[in-house]
JSON list of C-alpha atoms in Angstrom, two decimals:
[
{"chain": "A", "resi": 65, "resn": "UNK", "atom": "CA", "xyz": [-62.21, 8.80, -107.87]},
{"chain": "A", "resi": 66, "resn": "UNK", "atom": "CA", "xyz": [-59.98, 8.30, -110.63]},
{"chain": "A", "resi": 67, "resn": "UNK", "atom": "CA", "xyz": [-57.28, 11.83, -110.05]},
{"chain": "A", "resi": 68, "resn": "UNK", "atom": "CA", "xyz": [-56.43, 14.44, -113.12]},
{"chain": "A", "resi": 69, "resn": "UNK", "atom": "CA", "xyz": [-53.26, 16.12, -113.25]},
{"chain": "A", "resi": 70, "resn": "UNK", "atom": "CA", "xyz": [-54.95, 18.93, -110.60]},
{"chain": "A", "resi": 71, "resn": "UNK", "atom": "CA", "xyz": [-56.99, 16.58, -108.40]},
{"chain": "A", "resi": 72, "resn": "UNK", "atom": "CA", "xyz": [-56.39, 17.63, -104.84]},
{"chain": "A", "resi": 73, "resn": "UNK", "atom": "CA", "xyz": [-56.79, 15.65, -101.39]},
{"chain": "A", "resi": 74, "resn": "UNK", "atom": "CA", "xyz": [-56.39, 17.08, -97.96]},
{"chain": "A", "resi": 75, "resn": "UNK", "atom": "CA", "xyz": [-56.35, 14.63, -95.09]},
{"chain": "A", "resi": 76, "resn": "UNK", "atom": "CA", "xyz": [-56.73, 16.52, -91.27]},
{"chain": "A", "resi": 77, "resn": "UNK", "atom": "CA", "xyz": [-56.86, 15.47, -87.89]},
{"chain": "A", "resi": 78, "resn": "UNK", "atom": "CA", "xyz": [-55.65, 16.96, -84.65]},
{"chain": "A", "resi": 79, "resn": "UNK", "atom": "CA", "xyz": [-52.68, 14.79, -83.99]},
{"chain": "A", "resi": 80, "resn": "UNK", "atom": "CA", "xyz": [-50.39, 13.60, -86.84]},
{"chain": "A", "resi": 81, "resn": "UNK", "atom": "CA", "xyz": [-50.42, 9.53, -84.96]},
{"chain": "A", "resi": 82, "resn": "UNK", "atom": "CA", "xyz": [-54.21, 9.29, -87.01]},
{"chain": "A", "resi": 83, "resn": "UNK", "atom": "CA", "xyz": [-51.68, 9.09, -90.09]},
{"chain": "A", "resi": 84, "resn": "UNK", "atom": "CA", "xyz": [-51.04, 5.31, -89.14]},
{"chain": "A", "resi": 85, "resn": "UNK", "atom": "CA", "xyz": [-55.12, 5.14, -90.11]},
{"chain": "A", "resi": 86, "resn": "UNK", "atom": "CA", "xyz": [-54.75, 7.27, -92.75]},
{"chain": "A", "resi": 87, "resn": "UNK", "atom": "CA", "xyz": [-51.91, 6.09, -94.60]},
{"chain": "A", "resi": 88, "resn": "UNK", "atom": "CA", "xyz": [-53.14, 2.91, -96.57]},
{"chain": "A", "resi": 89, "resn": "UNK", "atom": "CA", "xyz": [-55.98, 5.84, -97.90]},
{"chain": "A", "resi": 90, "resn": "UNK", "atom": "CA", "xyz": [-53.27, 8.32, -99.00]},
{"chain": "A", "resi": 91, "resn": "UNK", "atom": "CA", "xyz": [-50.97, 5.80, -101.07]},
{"chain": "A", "resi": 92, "resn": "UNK", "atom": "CA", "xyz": [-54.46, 4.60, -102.38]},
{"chain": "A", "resi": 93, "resn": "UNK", "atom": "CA", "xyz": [-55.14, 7.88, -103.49]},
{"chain": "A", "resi": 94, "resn": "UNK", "atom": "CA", "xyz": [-51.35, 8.93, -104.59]},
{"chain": "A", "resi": 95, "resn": "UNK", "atom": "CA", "xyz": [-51.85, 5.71, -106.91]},
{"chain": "A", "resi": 96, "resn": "UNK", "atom": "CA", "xyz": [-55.15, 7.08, -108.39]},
{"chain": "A", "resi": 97, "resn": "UNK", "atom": "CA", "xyz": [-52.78, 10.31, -109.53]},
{"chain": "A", "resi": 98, "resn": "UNK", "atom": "CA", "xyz": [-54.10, 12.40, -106.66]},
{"chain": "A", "resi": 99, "resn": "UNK", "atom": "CA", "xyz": [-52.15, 15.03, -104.78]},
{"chain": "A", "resi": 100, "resn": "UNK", "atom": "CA", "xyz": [-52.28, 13.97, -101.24]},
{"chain": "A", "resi": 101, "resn": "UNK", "atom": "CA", "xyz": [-52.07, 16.72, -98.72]},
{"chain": "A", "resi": 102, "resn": "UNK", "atom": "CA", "xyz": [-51.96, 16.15, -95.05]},
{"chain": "A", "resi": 103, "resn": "UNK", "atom": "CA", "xyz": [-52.57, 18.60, -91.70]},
{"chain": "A", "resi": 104, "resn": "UNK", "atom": "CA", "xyz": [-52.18, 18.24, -88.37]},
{"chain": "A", "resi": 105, "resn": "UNK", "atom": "CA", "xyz": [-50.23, 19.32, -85.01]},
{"chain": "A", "resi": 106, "resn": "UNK", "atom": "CA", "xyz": [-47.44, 17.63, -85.50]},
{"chain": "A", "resi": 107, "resn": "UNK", "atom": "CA", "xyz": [-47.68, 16.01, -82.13]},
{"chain": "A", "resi": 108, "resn": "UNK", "atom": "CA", "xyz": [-45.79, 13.44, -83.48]},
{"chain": "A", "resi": 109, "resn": "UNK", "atom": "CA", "xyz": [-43.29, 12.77, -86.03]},
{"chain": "A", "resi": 110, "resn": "UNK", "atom": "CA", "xyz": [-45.05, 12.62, -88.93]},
{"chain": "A", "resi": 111, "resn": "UNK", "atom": "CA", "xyz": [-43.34, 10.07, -91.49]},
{"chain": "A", "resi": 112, "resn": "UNK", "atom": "CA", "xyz": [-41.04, 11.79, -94.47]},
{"chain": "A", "resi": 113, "resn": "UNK", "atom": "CA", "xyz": [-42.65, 10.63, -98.09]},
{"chain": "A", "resi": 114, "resn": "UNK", "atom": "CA", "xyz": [-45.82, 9.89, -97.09]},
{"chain": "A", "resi": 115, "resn": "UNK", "atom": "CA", "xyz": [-47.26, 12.71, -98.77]},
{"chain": "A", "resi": 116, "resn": "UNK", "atom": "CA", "xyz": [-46.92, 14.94, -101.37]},
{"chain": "A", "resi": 117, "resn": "UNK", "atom": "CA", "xyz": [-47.02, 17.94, -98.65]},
{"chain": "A", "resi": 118, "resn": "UNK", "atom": "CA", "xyz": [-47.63, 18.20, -94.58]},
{"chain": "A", "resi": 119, "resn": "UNK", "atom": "CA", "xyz": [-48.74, 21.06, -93.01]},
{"chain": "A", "resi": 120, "resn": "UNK", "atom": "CA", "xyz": [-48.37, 22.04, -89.15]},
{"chain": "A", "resi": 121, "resn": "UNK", "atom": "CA", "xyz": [-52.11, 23.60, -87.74]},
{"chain": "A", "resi": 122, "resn": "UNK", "atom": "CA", "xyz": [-51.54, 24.55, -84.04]},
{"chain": "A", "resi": 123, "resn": "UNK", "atom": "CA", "xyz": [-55.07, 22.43, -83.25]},
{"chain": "A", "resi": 124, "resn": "UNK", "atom": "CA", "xyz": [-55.66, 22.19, -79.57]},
{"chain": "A", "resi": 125, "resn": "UNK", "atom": "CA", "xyz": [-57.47, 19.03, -77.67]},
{"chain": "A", "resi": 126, "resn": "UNK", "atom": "CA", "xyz": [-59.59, 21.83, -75.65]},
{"chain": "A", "resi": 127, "resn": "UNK", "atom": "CA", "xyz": [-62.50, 23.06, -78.01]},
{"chain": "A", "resi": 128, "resn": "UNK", "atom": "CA", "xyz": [-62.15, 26.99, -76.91]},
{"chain": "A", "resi": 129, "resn": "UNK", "atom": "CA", "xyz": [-58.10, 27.38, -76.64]},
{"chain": "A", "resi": 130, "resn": "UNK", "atom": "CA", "xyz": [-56.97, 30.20, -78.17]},
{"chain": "A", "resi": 131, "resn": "UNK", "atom": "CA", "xyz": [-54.85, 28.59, -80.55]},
{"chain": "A", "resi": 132, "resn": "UNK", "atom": "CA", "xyz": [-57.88, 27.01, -81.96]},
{"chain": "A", "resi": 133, "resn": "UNK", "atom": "CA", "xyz": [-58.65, 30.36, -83.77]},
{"chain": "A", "resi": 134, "resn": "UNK", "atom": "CA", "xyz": [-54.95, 30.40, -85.20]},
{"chain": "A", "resi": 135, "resn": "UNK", "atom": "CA", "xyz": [-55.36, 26.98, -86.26]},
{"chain": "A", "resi": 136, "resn": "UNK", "atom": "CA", "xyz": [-58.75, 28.02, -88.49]},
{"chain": "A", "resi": 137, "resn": "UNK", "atom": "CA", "xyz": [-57.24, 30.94, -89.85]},
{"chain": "A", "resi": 138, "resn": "UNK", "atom": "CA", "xyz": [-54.01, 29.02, -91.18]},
{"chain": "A", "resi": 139, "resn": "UNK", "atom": "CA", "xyz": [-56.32, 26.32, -92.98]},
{"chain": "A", "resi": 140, "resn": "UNK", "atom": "CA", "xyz": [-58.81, 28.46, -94.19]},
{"chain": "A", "resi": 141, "resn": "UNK", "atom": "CA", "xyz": [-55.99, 30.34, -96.32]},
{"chain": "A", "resi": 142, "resn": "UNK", "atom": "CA", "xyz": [-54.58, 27.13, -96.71]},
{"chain": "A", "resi": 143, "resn": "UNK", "atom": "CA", "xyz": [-57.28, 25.69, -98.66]},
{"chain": "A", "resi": 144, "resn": "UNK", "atom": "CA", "xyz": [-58.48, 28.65, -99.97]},
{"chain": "A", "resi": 145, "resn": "UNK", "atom": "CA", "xyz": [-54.74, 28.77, -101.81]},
{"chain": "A", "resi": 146, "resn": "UNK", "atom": "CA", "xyz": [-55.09, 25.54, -102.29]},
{"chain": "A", "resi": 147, "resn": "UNK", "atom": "CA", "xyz": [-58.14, 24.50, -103.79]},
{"chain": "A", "resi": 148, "resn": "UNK", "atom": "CA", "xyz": [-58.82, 20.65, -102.84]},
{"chain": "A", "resi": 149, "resn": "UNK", "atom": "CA", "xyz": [-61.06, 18.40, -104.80]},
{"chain": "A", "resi": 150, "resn": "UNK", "atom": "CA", "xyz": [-62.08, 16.81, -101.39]},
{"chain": "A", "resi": 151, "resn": "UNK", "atom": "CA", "xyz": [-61.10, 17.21, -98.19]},
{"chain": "A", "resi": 152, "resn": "UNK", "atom": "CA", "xyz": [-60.99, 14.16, -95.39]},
{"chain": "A", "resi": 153, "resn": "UNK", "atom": "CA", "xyz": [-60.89, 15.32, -91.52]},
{"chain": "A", "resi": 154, "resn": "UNK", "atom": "CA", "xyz": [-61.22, 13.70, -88.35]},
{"chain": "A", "resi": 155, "resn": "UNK", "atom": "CA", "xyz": [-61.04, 13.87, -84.96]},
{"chain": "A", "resi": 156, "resn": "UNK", "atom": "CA", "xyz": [-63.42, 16.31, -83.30]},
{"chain": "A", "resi": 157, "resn": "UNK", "atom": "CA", "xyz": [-61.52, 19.42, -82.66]},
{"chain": "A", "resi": 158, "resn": "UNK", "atom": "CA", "xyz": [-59.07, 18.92, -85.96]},
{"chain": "A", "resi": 159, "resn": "UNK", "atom": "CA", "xyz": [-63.08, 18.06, -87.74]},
{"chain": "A", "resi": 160, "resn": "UNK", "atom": "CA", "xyz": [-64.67, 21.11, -86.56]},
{"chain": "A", "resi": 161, "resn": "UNK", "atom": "CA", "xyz": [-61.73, 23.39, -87.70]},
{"chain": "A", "resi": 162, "resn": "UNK", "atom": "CA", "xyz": [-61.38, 21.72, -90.72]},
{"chain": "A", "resi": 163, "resn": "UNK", "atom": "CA", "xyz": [-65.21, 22.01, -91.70]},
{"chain": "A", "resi": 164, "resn": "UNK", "atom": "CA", "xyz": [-65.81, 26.02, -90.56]},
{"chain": "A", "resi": 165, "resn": "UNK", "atom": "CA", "xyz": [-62.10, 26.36, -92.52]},
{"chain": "A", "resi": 166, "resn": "UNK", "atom": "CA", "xyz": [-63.80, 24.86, -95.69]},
{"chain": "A", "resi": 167, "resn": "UNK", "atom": "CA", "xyz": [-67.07, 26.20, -96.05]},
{"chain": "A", "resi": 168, "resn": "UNK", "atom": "CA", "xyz": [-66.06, 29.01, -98.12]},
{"chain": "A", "resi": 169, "resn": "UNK", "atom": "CA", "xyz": [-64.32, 26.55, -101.07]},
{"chain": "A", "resi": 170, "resn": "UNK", "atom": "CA", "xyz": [-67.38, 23.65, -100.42]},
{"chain": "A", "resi": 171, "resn": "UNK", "atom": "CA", "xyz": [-69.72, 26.73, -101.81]},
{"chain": "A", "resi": 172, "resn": "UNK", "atom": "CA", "xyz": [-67.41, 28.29, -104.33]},
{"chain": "A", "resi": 173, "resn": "UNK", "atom": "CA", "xyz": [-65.60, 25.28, -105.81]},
{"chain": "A", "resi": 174, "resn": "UNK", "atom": "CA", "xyz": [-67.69, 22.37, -104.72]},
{"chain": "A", "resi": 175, "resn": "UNK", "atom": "CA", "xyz": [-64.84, 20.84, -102.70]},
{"chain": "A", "resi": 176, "resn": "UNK", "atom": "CA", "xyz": [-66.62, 17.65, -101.01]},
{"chain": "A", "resi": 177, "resn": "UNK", "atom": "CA", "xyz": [-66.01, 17.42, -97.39]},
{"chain": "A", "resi": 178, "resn": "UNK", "atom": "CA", "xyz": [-65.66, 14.04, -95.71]},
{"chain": "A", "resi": 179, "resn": "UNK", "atom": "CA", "xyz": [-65.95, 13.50, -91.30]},
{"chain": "A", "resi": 180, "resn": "UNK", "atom": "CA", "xyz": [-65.03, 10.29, -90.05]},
{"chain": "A", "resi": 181, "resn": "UNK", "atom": "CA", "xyz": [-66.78, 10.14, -86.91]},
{"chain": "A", "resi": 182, "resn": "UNK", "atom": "CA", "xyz": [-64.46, 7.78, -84.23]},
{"chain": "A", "resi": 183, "resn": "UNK", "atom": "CA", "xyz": [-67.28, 7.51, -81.44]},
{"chain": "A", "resi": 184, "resn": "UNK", "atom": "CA", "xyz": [-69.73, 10.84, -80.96]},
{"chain": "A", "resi": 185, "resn": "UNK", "atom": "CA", "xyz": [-68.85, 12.32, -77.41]},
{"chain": "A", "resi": 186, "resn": "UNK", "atom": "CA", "xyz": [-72.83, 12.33, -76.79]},
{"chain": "A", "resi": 187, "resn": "UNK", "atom": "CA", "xyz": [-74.15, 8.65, -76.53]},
{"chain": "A", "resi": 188, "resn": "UNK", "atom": "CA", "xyz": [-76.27, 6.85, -74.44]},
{"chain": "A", "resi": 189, "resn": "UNK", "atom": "CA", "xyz": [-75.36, 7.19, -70.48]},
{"chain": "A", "resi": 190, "resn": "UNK", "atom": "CA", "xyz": [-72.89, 10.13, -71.42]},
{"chain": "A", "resi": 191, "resn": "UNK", "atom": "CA", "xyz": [-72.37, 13.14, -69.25]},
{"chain": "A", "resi": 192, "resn": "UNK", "atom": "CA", "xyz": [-75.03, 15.59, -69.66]},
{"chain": "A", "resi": 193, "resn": "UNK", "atom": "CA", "xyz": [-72.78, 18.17, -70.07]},
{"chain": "A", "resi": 194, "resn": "UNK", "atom": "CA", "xyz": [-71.35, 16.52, -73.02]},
{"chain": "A", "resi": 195, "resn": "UNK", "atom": "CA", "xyz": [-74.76, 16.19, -74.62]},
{"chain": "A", "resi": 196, "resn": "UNK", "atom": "CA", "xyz": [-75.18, 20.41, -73.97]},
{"chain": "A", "resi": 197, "resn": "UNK", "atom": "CA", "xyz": [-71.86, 20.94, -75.25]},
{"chain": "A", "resi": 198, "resn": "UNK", "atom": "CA", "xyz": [-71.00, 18.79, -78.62]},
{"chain": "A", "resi": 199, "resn": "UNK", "atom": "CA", "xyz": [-74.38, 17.83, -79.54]},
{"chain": "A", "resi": 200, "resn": "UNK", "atom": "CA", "xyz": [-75.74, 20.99, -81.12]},
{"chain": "A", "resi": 201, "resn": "UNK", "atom": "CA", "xyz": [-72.09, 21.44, -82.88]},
{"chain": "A", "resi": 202, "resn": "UNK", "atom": "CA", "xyz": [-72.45, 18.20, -84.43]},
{"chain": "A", "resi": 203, "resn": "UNK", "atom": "CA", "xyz": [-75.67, 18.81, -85.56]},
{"chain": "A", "resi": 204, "resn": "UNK", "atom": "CA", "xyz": [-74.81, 22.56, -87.20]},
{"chain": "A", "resi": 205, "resn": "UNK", "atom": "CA", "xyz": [-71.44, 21.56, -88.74]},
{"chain": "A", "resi": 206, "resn": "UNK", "atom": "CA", "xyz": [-72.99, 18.36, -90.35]},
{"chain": "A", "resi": 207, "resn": "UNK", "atom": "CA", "xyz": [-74.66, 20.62, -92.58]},
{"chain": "A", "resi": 208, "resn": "UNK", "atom": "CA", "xyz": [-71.09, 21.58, -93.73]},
{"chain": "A", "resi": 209, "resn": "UNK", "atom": "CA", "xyz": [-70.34, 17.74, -94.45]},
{"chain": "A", "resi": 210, "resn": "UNK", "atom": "CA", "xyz": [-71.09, 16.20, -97.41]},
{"chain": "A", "resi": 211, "resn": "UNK", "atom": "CA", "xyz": [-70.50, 12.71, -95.62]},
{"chain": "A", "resi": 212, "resn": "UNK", "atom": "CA", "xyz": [-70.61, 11.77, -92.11]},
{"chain": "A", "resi": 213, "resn": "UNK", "atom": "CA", "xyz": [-68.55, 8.23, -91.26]},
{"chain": "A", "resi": 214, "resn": "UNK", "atom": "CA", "xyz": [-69.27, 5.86, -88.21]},
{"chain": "A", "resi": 215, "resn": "UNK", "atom": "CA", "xyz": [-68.04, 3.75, -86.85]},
{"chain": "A", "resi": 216, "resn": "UNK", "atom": "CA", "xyz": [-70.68, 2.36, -84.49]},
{"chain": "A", "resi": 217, "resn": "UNK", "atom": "CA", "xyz": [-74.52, 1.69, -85.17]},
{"chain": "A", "resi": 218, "resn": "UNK", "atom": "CA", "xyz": [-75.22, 3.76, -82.13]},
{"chain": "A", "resi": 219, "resn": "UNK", "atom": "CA", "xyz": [-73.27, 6.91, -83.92]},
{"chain": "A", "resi": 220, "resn": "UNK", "atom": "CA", "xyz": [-74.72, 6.19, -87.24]},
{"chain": "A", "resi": 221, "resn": "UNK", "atom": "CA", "xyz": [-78.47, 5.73, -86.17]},
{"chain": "A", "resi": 222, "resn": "UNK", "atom": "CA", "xyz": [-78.35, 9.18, -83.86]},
{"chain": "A", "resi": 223, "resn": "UNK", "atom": "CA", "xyz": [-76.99, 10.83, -87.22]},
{"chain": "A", "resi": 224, "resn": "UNK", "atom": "CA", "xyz": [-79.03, 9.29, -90.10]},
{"chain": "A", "resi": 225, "resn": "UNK", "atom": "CA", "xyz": [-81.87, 10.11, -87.56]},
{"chain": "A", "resi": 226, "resn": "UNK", "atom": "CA", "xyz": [-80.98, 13.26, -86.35]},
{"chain": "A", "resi": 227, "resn": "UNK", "atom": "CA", "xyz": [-78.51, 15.46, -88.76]},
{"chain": "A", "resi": 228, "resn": "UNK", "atom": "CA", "xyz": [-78.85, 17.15, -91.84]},
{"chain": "A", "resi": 229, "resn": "UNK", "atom": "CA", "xyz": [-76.37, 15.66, -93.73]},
{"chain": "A", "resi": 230, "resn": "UNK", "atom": "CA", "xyz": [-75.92, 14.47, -97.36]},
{"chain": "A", "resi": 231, "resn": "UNK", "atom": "CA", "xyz": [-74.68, 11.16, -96.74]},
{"chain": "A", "resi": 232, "resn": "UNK", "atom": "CA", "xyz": [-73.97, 8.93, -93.33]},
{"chain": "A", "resi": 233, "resn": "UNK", "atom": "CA", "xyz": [-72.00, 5.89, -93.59]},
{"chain": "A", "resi": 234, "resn": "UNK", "atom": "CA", "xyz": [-71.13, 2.87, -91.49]},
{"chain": "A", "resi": 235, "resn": "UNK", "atom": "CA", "xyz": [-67.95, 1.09, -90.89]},
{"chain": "A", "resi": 236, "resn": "UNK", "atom": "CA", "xyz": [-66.92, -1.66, -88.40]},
{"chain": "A", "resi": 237, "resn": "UNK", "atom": "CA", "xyz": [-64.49, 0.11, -86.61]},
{"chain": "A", "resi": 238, "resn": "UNK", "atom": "CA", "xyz": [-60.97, 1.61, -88.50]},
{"chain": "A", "resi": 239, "resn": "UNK", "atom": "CA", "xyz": [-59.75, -1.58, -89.93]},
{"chain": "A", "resi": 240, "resn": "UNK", "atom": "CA", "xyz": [-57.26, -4.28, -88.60]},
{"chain": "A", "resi": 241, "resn": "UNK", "atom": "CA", "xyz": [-54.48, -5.97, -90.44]},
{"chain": "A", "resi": 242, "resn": "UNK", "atom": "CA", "xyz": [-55.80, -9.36, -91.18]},
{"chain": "A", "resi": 243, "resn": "UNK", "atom": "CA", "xyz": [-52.03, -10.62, -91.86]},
{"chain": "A", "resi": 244, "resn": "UNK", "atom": "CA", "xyz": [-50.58, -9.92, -89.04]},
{"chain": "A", "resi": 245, "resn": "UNK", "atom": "CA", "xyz": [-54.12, -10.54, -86.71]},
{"chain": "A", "resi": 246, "resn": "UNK", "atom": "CA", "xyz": [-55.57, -13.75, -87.46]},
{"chain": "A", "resi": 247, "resn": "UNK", "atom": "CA", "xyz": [-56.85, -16.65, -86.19]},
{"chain": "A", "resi": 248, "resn": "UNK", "atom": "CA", "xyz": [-54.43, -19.68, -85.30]},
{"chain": "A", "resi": 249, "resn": "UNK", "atom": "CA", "xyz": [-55.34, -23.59, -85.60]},
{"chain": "A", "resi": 250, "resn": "UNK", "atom": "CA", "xyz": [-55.71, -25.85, -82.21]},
{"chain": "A", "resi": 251, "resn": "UNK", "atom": "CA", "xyz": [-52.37, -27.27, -82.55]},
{"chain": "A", "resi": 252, "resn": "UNK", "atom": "CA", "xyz": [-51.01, -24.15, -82.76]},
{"chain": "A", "resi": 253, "resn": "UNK", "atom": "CA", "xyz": [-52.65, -22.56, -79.72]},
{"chain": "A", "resi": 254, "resn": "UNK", "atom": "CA", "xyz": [-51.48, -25.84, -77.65]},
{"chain": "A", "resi": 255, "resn": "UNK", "atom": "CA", "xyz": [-48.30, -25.22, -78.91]},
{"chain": "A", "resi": 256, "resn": "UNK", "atom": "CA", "xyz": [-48.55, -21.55, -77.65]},
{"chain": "A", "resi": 257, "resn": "UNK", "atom": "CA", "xyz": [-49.92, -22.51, -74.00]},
{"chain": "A", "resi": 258, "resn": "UNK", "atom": "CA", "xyz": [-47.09, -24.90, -73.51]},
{"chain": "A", "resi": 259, "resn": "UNK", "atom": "CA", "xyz": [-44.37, -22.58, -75.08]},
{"chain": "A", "resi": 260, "resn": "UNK", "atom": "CA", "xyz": [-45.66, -19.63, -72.17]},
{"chain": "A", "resi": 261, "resn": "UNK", "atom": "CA", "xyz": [-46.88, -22.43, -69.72]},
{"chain": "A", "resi": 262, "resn": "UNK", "atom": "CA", "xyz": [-50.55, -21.96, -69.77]},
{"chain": "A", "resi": 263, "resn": "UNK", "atom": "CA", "xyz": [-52.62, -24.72, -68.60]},
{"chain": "A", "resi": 264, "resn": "UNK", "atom": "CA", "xyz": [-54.73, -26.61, -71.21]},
{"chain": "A", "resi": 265, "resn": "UNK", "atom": "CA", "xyz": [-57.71, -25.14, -69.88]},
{"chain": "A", "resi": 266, "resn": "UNK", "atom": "CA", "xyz": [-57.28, -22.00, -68.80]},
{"chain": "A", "resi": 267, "resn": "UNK", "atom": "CA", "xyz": [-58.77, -19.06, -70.11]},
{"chain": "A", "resi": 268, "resn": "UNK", "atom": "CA", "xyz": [-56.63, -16.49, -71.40]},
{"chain": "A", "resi": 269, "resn": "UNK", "atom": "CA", "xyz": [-58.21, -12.50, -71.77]},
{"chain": "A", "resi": 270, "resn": "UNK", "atom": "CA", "xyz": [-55.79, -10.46, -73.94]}
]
């Protein structure tokens, strides 16, 4: 994934908070000598620098809000003018947009399109309704994805099994930072209990 002086990324997702995931991937890639392009709602601030370009896409949580149409329109010509080498969406709203918005430039161009998957709405003991509903969309648009990610076995089994994609991968979960989360020694956790006046043996849920 080495970058050239024209290699293009675009990162999506519905709200801009998925950049805290998103952002050891996009200084990864700005060190390869990609351009790293980012979309979202802009529900939050979205940190200055980060990227070499942000756009706002008025993506709605509800699947059939009008804006949801505005929001497709706006990055279809966005990465239509664009042209991205690969494109990397998420969530399912911002994921579905992104991949109907891309179809055009994954035919033309061969832009590869990436969908991180963070836990199917359909799963075992979910609503029927949901099953109706975001199943068969799941199923269609992952023959628009040149890689599904999981991030559970359940999630990866149902789409290795069931969809008609290129590629489905399989993560444990998004990551955690192992310096700052990480196991202490006994003395330590003694230390800790006596410091917040825990009892010796009493068990503590956090």
């Amino acid at each position: 994934l080495k970058g050239t002086f024209m290699s293009k990324v675009l990162f999506t997702s519905h709200t801009g908070n998925f950049v805290k995931f998103n952002a050891p991937f996009i200084k990864w890639f700005s060190e390869q000598g990609w351009e790293v392009h980012y979309a979202s709602a802009e529900e939050e601030p979205f940190p200055e620098g980060l990227c070499d370009q942000h756009f706002m896409v008025p993506f709605q949580r509800t699947p059939f809000h009008p804006d949801n149409i505005k929001a497709y329109r706006i990055l279809r010509d966005i990465i239509c003018r664009e042209q991205y080498d690969l494109i990397h969406c998420h969530t399912p709203v911002g994921g579905a947009i992104t991949r109907l918005a891309a179809r055009k430039c994954r035919q033309r161009q061969g832009t590869k399109v990436i969908y991180t998957a963070h836990g199917f709405h359909f799963y075992k003991g979910a609503p029927f309704l949901n099953w109706i509903l975001y199943y068969p969309i799941e199923k269609w648009l992952a023959s628009l994805t040149d890689c599904i990610v999981t991030i559970n076995y359940e999630d990866y089994e149902l789409a290795r099994m069931k969809f008609h994609c290129k590629k489905v991968a399989h993560i444990d979960g998004v990551g955690v930072d192992l310096d700052a989360f990480h196991p202490i020694d006994h003395n330590s956790k003694q230390e800790l209990r006596e410091e917040y006046g825990f009892p010796e043996n009493a068990l503590i849920l956090i």
